PDB file of C-alpha atoms in Angstrom:
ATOM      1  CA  UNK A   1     -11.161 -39.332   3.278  1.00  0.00           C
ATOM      2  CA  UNK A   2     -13.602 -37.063   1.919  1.00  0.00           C
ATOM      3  CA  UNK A   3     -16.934 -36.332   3.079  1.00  0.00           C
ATOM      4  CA  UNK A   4     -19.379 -35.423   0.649  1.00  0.00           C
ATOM      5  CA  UNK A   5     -23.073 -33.826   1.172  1.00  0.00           C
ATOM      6  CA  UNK A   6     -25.594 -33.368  -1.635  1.00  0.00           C
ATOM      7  CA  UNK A   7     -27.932 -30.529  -2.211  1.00  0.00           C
ATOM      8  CA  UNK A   8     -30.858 -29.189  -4.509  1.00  0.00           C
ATOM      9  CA  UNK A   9     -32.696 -31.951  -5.496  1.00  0.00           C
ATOM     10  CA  UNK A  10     -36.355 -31.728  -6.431  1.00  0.00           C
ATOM     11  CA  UNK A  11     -39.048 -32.083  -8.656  1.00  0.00           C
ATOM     12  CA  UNK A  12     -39.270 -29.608 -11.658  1.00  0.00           C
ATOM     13  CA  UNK A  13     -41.466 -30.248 -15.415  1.00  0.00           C
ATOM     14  CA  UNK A  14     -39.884 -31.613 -18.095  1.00  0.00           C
ATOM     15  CA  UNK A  15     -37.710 -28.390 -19.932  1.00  0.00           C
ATOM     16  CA  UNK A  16     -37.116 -27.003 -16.654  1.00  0.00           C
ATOM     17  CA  UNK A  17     -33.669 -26.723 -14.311  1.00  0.00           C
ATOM     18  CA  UNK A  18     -32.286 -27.341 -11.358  1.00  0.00           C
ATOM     19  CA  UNK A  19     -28.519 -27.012 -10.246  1.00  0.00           C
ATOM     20  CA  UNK A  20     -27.240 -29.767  -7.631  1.00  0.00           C
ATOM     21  CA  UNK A  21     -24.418 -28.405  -5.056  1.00  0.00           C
ATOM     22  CA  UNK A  22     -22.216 -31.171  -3.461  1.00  0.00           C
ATOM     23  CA  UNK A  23     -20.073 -29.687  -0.762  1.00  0.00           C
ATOM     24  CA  UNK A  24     -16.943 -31.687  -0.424  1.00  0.00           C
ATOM     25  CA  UNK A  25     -14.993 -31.491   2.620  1.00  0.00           C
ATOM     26  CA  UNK A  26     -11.637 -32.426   3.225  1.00  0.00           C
ATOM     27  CA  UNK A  27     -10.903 -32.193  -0.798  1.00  0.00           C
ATOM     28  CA  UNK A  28      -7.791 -31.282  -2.596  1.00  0.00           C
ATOM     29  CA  UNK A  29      -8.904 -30.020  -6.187  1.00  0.00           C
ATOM     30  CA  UNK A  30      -5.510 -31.395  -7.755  1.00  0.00           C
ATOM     31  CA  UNK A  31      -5.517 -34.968  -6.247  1.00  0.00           C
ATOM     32  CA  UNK A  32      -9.210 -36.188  -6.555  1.00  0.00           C
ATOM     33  CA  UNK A  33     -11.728 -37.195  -9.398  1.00  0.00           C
ATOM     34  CA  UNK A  34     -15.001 -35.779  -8.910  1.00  0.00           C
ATOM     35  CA  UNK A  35     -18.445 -37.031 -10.106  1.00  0.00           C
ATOM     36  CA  UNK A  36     -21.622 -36.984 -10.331  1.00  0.00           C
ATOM     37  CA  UNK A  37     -24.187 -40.185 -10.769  1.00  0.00           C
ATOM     38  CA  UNK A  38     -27.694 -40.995 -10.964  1.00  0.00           C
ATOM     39  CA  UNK A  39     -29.389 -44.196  -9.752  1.00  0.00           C
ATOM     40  CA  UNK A  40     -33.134 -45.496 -10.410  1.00  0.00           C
ATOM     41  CA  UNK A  41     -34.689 -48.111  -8.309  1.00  0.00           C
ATOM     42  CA  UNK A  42     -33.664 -52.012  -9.328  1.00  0.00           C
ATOM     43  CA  UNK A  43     -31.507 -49.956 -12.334  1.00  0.00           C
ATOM     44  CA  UNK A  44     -27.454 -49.696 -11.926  1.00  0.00           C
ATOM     45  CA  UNK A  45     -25.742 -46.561 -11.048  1.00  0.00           C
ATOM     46  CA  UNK A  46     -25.199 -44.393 -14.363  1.00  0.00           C
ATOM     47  CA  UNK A  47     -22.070 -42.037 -14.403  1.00  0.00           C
ATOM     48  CA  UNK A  48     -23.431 -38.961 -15.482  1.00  0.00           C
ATOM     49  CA  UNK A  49     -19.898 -36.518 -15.334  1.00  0.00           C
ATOM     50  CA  UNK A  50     -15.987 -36.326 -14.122  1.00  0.00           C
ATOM     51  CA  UNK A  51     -14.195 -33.629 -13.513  1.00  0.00           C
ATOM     52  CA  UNK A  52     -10.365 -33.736 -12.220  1.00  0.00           C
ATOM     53  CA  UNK A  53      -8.212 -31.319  -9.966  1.00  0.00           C
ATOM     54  CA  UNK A  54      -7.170 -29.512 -13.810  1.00  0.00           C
ATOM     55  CA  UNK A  55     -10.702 -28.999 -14.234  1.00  0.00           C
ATOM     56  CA  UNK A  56     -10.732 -31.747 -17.644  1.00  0.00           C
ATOM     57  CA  UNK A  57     -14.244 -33.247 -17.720  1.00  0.00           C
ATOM     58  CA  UNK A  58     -16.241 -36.174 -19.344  1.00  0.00           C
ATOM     59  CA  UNK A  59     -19.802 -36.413 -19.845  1.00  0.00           C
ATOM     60  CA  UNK A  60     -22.324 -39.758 -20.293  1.00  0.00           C
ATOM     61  CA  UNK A  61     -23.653 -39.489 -24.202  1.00  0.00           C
ATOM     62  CA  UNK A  62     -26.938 -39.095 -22.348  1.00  0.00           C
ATOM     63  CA  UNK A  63     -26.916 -36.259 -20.534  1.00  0.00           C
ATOM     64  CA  UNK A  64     -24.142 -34.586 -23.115  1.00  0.00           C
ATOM     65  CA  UNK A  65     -25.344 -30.793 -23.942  1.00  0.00           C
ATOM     66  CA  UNK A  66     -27.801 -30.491 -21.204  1.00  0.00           C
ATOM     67  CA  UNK A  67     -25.710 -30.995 -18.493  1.00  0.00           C
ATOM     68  CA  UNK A  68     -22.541 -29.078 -17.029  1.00  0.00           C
ATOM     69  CA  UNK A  69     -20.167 -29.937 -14.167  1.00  0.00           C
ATOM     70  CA  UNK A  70     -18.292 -27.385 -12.207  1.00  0.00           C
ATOM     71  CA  UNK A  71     -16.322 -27.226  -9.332  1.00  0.00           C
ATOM     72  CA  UNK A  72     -15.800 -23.846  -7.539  1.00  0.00           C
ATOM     73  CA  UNK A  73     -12.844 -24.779  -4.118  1.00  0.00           C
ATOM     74  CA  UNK A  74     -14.126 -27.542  -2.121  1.00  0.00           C
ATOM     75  CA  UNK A  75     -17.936 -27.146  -4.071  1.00  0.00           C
ATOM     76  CA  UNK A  76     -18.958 -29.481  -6.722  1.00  0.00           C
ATOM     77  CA  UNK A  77     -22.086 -27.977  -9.115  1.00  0.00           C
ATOM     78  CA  UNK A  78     -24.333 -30.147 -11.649  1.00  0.00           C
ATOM     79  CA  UNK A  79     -26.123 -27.785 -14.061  1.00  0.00           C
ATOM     80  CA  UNK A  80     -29.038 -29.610 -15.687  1.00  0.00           C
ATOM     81  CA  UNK A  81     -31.168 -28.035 -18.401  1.00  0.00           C
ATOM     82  CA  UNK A  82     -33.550 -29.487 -20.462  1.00  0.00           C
ATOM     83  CA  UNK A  83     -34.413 -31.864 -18.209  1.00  0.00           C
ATOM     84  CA  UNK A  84     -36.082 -34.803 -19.020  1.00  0.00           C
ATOM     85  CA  UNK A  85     -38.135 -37.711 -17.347  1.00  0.00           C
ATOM     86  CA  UNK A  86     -35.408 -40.638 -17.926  1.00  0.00           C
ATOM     87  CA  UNK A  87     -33.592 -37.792 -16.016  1.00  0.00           C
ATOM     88  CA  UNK A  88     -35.468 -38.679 -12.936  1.00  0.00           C
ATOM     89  CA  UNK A  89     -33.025 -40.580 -10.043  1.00  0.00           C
ATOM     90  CA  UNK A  90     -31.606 -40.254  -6.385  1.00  0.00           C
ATOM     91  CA  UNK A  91     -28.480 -38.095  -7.956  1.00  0.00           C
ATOM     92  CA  UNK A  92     -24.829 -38.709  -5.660  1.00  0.00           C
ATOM     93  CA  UNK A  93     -21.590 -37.241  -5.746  1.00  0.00           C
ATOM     94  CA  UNK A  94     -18.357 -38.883  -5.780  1.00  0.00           C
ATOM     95  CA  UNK A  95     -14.838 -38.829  -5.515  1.00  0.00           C
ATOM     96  CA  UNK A  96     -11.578 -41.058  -5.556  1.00  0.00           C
ATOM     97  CA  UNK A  97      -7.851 -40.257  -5.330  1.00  0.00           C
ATOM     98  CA  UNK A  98      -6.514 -43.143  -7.637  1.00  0.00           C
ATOM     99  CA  UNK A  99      -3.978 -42.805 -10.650  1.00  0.00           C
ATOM    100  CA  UNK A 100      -2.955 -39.209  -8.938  1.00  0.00           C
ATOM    101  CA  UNK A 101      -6.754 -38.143  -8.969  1.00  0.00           C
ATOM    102  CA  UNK A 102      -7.320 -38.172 -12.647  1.00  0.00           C
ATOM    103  CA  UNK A 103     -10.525 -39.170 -13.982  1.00  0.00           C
ATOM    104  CA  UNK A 104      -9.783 -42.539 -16.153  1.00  0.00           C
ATOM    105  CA  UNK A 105     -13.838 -43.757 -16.260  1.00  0.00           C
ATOM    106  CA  UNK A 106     -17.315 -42.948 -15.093  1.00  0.00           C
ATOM    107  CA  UNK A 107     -17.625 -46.180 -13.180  1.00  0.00           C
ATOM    108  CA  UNK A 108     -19.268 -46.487  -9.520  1.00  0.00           C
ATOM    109  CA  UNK A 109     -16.752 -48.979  -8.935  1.00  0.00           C
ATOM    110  CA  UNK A 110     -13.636 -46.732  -8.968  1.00  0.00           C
ATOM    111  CA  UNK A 111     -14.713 -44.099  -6.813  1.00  0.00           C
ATOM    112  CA  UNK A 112     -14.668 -44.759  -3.060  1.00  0.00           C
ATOM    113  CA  UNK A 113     -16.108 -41.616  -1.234  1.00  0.00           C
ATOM    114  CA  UNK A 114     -19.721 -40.699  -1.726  1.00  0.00           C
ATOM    115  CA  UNK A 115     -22.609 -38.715  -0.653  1.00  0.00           C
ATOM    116  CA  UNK A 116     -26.125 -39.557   0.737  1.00  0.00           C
ATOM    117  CA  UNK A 117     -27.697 -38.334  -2.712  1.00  0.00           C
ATOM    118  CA  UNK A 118     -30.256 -36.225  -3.812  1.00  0.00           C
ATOM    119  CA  UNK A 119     -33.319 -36.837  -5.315  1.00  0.00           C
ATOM    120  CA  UNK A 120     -34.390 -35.066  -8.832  1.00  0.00           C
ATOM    121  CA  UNK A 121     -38.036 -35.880 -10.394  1.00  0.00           C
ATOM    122  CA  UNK A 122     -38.804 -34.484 -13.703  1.00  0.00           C
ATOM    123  CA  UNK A 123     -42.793 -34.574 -14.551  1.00  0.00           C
ATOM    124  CA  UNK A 124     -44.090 -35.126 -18.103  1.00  0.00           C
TER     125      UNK A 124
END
């Protein structure tokens, strides 16, 4: 089981960047999917990017350009530029070991170790 703890959250104006840290212990790079998603109050949790133990990622058509995902060891990173208000959202990392760790979908449902998430606000 992996444990998972978010970082670098905040509140920045729209344009502007932040770069979310989720610090994954007990990971093994080449057997897990790891992701990031974003949830808004009474909304569903959006998958917002993969990225598997070969470093092969996938990226929601929203957030596609602006965003990057990174993993450096047992550290996942979420690049965001350009940020945007409909980026605002309690932001959560995520991981799962199924079909040998490869990242199949973007769906909360798949992915069975999580953080406590991180909350981004982007003003207008």
């Amino acid at each position: 089981q992996v444990k998972m703890v978010e970082s670098g959250g905040g509140s920045v104006q729209a344009g502007g960047s932040l770069r979310l840290t989720c610090a994954a212990f007990g990971y093994t790079g080449l057997d897990y999917c790891m992701a990031w998603f974003r949830q808004v109050p009474g909304k569903e949790r959006e998958g917002v990017a993969s990225i598997d133990g070969a470093g092969r990622w996938k990226y929601a058509d929203s957030v596609l350009g602006r965003f990057t995902i990174s993993k450096d060891g047992a550290a996942l990173y979420l690049e965001m530029d350009s940020l945007k208000p409909e980026d605002t959202a309690v932001y959560y990392c995520a991981a799962h070991d199924r079909a040998g760790g490869y990242c199949t979908t973007l769906l909360s449902a798949d992915f069975t170790d999580w953080g406590q998430g991180t909350q981004v606000t982007v003003s207008s």
